[in-house]
C-alpha atoms as a PDB file:
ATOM      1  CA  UNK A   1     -31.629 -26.045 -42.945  1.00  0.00           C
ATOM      2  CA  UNK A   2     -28.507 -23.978 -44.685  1.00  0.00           C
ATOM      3  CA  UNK A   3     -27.367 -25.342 -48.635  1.00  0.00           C
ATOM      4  CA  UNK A   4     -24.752 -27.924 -47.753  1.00  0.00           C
ATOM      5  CA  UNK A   5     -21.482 -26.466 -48.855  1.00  0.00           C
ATOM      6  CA  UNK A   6     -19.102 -28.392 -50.750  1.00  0.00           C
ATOM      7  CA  UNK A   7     -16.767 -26.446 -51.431  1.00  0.00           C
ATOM      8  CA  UNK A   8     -15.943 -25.857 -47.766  1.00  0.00           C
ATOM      9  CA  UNK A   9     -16.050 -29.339 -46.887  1.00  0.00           C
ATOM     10  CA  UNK A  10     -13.273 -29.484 -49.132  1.00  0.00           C
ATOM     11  CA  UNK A  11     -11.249 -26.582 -47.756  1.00  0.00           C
ATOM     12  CA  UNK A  12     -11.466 -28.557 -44.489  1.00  0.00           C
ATOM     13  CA  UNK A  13     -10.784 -32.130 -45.624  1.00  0.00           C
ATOM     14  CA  UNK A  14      -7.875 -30.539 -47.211  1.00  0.00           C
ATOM     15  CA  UNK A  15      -6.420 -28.693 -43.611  1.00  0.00           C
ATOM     16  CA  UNK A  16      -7.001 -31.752 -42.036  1.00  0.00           C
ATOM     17  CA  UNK A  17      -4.815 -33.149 -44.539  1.00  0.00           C
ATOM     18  CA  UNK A  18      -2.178 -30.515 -44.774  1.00  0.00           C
ATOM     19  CA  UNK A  19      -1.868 -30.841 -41.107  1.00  0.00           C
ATOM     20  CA  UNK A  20      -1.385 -34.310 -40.742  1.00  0.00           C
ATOM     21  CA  UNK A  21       1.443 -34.105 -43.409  1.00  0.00           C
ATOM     22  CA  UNK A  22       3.365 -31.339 -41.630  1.00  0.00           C
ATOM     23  CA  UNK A  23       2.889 -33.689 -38.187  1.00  0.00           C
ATOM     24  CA  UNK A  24       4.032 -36.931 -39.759  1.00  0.00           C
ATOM     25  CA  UNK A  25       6.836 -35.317 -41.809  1.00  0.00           C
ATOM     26  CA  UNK A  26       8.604 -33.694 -38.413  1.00  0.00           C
ATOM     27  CA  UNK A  27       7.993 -37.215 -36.735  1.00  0.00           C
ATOM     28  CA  UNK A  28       9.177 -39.009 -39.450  1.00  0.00           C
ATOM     29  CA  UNK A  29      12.206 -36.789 -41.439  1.00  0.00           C
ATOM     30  CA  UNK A  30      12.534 -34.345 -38.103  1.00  0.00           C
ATOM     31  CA  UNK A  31      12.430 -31.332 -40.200  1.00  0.00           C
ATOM     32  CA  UNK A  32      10.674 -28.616 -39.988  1.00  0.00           C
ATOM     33  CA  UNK A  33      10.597 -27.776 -44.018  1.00  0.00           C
ATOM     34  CA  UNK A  34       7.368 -28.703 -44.754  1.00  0.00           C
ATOM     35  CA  UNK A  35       6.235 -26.949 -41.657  1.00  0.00           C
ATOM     36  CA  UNK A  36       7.757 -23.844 -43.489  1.00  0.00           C
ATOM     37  CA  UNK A  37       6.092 -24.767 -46.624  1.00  0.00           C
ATOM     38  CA  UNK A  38       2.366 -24.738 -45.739  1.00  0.00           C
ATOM     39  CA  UNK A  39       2.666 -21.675 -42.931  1.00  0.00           C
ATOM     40  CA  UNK A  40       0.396 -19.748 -44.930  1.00  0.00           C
ATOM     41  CA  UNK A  41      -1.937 -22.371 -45.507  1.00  0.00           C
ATOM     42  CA  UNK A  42      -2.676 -22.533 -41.601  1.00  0.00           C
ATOM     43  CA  UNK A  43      -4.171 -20.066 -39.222  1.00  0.00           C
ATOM     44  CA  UNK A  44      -1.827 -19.077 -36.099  1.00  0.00           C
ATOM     45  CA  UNK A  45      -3.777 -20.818 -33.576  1.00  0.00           C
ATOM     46  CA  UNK A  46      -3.908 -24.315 -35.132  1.00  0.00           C
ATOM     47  CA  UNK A  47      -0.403 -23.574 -36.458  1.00  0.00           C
ATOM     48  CA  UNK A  48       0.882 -22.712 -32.568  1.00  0.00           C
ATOM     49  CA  UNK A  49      -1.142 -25.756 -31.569  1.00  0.00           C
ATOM     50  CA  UNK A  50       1.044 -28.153 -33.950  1.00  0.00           C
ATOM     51  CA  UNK A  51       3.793 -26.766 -32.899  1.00  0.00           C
ATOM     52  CA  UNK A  52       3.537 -26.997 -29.459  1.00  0.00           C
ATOM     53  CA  UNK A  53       2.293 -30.651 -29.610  1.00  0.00           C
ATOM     54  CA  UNK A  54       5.597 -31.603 -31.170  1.00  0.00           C
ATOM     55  CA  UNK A  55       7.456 -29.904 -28.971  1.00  0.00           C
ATOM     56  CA  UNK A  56       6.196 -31.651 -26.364  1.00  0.00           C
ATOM     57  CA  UNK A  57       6.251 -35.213 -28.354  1.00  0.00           C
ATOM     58  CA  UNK A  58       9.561 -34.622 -28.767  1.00  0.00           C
ATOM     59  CA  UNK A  59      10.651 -33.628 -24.924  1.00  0.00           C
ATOM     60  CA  UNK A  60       8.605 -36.466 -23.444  1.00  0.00           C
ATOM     61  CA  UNK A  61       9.791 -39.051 -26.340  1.00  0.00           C
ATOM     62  CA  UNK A  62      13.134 -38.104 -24.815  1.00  0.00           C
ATOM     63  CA  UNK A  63      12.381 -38.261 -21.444  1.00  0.00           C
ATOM     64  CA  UNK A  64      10.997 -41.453 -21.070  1.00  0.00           C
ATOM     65  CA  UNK A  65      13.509 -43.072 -23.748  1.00  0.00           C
ATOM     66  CA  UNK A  66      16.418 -41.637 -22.218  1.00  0.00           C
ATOM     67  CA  UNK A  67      19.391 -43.853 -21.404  1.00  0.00           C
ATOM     68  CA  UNK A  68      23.253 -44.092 -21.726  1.00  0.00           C
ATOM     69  CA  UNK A  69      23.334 -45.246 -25.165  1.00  0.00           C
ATOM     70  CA  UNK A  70      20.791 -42.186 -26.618  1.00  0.00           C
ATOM     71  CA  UNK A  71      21.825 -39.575 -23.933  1.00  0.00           C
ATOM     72  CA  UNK A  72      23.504 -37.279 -26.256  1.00  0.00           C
ATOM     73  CA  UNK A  73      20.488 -37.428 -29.167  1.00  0.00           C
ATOM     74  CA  UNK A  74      18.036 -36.562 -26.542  1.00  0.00           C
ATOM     75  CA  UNK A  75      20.085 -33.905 -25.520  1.00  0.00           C
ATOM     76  CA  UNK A  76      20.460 -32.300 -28.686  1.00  0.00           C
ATOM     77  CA  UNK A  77      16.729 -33.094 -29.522  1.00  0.00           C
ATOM     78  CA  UNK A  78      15.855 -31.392 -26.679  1.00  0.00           C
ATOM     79  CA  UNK A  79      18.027 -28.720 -27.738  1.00  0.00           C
ATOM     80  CA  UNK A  80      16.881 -28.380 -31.157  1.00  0.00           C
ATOM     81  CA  UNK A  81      13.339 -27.330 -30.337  1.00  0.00           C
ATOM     82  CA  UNK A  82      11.449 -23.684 -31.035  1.00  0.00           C
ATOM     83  CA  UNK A  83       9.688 -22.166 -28.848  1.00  0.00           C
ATOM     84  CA  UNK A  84       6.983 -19.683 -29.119  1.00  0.00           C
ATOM     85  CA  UNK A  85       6.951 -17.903 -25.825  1.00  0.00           C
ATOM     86  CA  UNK A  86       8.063 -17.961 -22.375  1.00  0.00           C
ATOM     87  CA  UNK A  87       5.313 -20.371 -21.437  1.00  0.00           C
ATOM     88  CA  UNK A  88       5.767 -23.127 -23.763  1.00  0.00           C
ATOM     89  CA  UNK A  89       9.202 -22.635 -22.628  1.00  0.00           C
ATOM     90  CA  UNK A  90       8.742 -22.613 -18.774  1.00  0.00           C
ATOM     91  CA  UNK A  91       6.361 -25.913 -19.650  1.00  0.00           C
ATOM     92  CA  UNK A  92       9.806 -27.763 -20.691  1.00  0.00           C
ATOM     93  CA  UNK A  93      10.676 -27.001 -16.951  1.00  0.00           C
ATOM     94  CA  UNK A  94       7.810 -28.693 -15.469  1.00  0.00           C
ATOM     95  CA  UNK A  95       7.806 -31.319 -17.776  1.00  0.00           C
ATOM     96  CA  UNK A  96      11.338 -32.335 -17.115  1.00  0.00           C
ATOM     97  CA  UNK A  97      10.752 -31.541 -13.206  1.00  0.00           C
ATOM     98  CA  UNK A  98       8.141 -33.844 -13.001  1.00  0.00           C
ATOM     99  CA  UNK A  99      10.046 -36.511 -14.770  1.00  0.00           C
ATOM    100  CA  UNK A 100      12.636 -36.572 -12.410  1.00  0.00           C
ATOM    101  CA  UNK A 101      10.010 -36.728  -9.735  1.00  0.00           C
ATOM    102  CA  UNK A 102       8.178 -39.774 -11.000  1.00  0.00           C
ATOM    103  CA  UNK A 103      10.542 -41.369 -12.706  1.00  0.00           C
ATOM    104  CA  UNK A 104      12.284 -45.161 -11.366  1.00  0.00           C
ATOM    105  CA  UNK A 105      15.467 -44.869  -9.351  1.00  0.00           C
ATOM    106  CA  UNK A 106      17.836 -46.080 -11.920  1.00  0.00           C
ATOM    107  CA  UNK A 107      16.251 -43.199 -14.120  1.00  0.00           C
ATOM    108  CA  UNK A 108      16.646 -40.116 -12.287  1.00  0.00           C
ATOM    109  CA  UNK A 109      20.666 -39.594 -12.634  1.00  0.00           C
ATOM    110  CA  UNK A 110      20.477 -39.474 -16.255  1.00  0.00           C
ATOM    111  CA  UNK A 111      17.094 -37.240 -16.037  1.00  0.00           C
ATOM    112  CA  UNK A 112      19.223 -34.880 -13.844  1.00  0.00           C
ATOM    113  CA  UNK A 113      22.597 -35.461 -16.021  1.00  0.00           C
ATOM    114  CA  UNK A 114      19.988 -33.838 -18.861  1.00  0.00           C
ATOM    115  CA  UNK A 115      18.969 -31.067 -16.499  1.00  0.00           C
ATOM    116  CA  UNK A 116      22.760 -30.286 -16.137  1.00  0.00           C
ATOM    117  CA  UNK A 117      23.599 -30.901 -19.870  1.00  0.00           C
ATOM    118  CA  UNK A 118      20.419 -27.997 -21.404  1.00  0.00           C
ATOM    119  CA  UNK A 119      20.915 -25.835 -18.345  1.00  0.00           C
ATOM    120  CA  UNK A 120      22.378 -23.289 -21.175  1.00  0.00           C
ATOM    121  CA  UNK A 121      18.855 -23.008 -23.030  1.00  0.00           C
ATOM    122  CA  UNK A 122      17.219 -20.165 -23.091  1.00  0.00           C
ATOM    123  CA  UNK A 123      14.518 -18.137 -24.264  1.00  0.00           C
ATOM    124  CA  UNK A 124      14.315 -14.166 -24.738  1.00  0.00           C
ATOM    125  CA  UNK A 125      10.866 -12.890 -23.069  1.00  0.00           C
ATOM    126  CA  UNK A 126       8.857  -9.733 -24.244  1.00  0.00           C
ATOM    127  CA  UNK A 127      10.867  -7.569 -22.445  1.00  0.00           C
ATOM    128  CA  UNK A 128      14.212  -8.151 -23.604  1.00  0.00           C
ATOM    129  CA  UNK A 129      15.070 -10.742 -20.694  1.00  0.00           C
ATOM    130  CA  UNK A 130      16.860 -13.727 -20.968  1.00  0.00           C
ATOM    131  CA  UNK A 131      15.423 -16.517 -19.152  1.00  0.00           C
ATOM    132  CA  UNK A 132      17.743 -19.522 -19.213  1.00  0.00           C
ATOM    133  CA  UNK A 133      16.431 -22.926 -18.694  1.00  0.00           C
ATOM    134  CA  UNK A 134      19.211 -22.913 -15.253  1.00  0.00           C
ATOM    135  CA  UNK A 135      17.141 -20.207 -13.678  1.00  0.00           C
ATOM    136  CA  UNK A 136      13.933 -21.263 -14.726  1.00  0.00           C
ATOM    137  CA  UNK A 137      14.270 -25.024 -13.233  1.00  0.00           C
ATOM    138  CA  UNK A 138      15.777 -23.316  -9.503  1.00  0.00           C
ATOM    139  CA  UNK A 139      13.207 -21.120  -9.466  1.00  0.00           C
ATOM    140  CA  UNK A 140      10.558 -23.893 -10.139  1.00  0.00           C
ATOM    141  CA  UNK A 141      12.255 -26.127  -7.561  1.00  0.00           C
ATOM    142  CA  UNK A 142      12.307 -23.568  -4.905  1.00  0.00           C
ATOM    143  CA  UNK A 143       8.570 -22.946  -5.439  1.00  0.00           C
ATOM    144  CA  UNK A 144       8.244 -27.017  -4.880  1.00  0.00           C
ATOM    145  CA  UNK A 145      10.115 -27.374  -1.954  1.00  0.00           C
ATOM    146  CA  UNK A 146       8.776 -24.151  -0.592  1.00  0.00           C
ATOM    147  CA  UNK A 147       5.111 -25.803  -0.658  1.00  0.00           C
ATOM    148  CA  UNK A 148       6.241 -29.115   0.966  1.00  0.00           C
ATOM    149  CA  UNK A 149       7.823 -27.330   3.865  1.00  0.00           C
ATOM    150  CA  UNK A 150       4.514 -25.344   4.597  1.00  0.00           C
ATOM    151  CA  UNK A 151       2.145 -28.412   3.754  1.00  0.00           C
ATOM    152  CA  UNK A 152       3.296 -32.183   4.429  1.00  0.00           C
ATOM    153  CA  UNK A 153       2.673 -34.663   2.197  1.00  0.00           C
ATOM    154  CA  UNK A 154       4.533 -38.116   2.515  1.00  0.00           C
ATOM    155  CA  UNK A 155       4.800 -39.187  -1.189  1.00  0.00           C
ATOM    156  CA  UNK A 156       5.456 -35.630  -2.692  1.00  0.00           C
ATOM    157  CA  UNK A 157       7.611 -34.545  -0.488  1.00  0.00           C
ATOM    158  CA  UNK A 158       9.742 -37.172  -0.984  1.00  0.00           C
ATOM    159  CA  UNK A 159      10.020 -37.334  -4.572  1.00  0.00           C
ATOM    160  CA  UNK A 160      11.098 -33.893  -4.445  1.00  0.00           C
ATOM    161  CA  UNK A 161      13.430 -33.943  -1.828  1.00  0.00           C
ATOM    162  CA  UNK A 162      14.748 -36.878  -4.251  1.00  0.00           C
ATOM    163  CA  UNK A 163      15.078 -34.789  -7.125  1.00  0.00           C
ATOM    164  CA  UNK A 164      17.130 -32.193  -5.339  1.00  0.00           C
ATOM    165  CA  UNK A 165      19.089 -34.670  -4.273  1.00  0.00           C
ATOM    166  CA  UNK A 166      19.867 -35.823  -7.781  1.00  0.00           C
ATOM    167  CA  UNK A 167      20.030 -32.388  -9.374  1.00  0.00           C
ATOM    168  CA  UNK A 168      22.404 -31.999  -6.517  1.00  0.00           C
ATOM    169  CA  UNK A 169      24.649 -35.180  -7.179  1.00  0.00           C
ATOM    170  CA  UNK A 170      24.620 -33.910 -11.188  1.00  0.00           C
ATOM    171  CA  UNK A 171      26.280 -31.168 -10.102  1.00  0.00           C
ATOM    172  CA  UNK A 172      22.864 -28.920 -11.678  1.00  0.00           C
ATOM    173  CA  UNK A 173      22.939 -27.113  -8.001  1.00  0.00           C
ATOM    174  CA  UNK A 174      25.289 -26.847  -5.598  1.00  0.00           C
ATOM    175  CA  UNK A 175      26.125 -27.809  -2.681  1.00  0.00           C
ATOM    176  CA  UNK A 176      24.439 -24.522  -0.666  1.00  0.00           C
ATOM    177  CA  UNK A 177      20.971 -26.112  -1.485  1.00  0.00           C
ATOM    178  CA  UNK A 178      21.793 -29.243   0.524  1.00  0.00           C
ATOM    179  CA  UNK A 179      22.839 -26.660   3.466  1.00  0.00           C
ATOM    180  CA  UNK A 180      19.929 -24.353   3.225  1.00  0.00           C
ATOM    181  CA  UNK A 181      17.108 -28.323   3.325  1.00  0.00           C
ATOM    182  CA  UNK A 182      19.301 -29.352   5.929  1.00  0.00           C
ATOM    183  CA  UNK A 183      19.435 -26.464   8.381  1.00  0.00           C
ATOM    184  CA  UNK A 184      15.384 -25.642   7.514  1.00  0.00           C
ATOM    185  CA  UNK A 185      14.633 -28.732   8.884  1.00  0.00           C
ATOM    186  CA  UNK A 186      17.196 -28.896  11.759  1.00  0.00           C
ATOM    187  CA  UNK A 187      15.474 -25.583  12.800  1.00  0.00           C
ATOM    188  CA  UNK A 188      11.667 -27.758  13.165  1.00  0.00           C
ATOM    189  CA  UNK A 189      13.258 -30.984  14.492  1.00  0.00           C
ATOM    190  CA  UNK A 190      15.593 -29.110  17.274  1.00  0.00           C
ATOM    191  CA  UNK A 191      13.714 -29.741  20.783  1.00  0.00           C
ATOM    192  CA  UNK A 192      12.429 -26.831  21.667  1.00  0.00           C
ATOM    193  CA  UNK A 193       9.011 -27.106  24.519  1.00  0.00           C
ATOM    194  CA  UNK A 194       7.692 -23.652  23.488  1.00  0.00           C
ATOM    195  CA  UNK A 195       7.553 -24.366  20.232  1.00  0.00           C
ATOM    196  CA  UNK A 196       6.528 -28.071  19.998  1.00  0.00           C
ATOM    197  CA  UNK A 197       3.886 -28.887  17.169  1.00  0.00           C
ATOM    198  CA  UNK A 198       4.090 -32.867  17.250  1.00  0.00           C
ATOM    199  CA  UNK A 199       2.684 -33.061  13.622  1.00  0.00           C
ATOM    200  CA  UNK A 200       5.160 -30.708  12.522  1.00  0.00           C
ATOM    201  CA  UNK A 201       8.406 -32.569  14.209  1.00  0.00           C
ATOM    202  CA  UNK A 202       7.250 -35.999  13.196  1.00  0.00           C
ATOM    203  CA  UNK A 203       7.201 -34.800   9.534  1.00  0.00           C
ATOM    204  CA  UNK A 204      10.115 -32.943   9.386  1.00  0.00           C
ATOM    205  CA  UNK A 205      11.734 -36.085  10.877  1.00  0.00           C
ATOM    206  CA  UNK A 206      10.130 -38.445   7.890  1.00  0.00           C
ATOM    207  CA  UNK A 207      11.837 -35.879   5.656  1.00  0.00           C
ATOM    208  CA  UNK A 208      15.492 -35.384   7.017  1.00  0.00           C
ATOM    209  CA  UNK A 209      15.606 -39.477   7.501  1.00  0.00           C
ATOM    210  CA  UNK A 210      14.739 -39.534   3.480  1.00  0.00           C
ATOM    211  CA  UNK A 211      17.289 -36.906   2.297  1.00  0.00           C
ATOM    212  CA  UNK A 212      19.356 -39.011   4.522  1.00  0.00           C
ATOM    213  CA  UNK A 213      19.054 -41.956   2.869  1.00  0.00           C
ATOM    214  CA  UNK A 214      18.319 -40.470  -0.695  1.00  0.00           C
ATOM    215  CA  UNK A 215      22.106 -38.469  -0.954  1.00  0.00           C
ATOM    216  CA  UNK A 216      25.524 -40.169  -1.226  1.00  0.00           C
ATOM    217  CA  UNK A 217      27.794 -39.061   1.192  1.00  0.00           C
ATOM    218  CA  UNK A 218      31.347 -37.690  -0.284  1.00  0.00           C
ATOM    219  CA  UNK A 219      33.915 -35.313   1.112  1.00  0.00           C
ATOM    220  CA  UNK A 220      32.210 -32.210   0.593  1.00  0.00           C
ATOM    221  CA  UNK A 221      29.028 -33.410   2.272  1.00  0.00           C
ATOM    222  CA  UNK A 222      30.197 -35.942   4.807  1.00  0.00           C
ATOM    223  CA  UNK A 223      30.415 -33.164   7.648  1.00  0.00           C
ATOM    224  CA  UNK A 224      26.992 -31.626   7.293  1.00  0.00           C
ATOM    225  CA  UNK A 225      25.459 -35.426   6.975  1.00  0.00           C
ATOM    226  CA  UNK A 226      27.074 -36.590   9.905  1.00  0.00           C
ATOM    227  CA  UNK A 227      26.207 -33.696  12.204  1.00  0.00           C
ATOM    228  CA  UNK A 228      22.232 -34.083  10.856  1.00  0.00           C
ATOM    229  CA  UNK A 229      22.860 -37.594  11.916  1.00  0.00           C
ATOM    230  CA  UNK A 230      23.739 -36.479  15.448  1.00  0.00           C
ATOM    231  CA  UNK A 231      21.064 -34.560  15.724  1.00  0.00           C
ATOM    232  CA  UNK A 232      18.618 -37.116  14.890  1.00  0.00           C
ATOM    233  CA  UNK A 233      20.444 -39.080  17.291  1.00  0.00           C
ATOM    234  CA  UNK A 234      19.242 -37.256  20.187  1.00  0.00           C
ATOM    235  CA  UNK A 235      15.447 -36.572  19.530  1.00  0.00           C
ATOM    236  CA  UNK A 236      14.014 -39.779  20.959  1.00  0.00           C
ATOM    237  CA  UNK A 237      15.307 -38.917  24.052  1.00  0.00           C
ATOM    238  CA  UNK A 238      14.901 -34.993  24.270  1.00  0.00           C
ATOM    239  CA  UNK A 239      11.479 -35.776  22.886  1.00  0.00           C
ATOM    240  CA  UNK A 240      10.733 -38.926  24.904  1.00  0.00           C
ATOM    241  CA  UNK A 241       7.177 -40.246  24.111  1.00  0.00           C
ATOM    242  CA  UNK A 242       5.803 -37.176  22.777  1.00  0.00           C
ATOM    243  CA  UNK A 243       6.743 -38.414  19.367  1.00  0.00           C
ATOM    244  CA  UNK A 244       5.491 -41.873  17.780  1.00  0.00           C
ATOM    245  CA  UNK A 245       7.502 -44.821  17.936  1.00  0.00           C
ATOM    246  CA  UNK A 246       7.020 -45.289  14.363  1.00  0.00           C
ATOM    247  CA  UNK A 247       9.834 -41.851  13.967  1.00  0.00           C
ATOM    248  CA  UNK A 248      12.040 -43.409  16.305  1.00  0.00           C
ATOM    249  CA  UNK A 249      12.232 -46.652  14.737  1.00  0.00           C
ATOM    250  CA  UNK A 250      12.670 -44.304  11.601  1.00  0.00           C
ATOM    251  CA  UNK A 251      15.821 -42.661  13.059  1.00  0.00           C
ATOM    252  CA  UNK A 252      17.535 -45.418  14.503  1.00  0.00           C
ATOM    253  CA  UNK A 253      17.176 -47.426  10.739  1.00  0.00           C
ATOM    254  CA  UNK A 254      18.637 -44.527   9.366  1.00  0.00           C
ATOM    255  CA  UNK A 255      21.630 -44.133  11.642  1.00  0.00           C
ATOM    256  CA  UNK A 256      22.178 -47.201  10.893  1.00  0.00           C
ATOM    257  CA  UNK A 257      22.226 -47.296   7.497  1.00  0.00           C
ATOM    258  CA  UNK A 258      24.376 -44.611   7.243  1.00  0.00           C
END
């Protein structure tokens, strides 16, 4: 058995300590002086590890916290953070994504109000690029709603469609991404006997009736609503009993309702 070694029992009783100081003082004074203080006394891995477990204390803290009263301190929490590299900085995206995704109803305008209000942020890559927080989130949701359009899945498809719909009604995106959902799935729903893939229809029909019923109607969006609605309007007909009843019952609530 090796000499027990107090002396480097020591050295690590004494990083555990150091660390937990730096941890509780940013939680505590939110500062990042003492942080500065003991760099040297850290190595960069445990250092980066710190850092990017406030980081994230601090974006989730403001996430799930986040309400009329605190909207601009989150905000400028949010804002205050340093990031290391382009991935801890593409993992704000995600985490902020998903929030909106999960999130209760009564939640998701003021995550999306957020979305708008750090859509400046921005972090400089190796190679010179700026990658702003903007480009980084429609990029993101592009690659979400890509993979629900290829592979159907009620619940997740639905909370994303839902968080378009609020980044939409935010004013984050504009209204061209309501066009470009709307006429994808008017092109799968459209009767067309060559083409027919009942799985296919059925879901894109789930879908339009819950971006239907997700989005507030106003001037600028009334038109391509109400000519989505009269579309829907027609498929149990065209489509007769090749589709469930379940969808039709689906389309005729939503009508309805809107």
């Amino acid at each position: 058995m090796e000499a027990f070694d107090s002396n480097e029992l020591s050295k690590a009783i004494d990083m555990v300590e150091t660390n937990n100081e730096i941890i509780m003082n940013y939680l505590n004074n939110n500062t990042w002086e003492l942080m500065q203080e003991k760099k040297n006394k850290n190595n960069g891995v445990l250092k980066k590890s710190i850092v990017d477990n406030v980081n994230k204390s601090v974006i989730m803290e403001s996430l799930n916290t986040l309400n009329n009263n605190n909207f601009d301190n989150s905000v400028n929490n949010i804002k205050s953070l340093t990031f290391n590299n382009i991935e801890e900085f593409k993992e704000l995206v995600v985490l902020v994504f998903n929030k909106l995704k999960s999130t209760i109803k009564a939640n998701k305008m003021f995550i999306a109000r957020l979305c708008y209000s750090i859509k400046d942020m921005y972090y400089i890559d190796d190679d010179n690029n700026k990658k702003t927080f903007e480009n980084l989130l429609r990029d993101y949701t592009k690659f979400e709603y890509d993979n629900i359009m290829k592979e159907y899945e009620q619940d997740k498809s639905n909370k994303i469609l839902s968080a378009i719909v609020y980044l939409y009604q935010s004013s984050f995106f504009d209204l061209n991404i309501i066009n470009i959902i709307i006429d994808d799935l008017k092109k799968d729903i459209e009767y067309n006997e060559e083409t027919f893939n009942k799985a296919n229809v059925e879901n894109k029909i789930d879908m339009s009736c819950h971006l239907l019923n997700e989005i507030t109607i106003d001037e600028k969006i009334e038109f391509i609503v109400n000519n989505m609605i009269e579309l829907l309007k027609t498929l149990p007909k065209l489509y007769g009993k090749t589709i469930s009843t379940k969808f039709k019952i689906k389309i005729m609530n939503t009508v309805e309702n809107r």
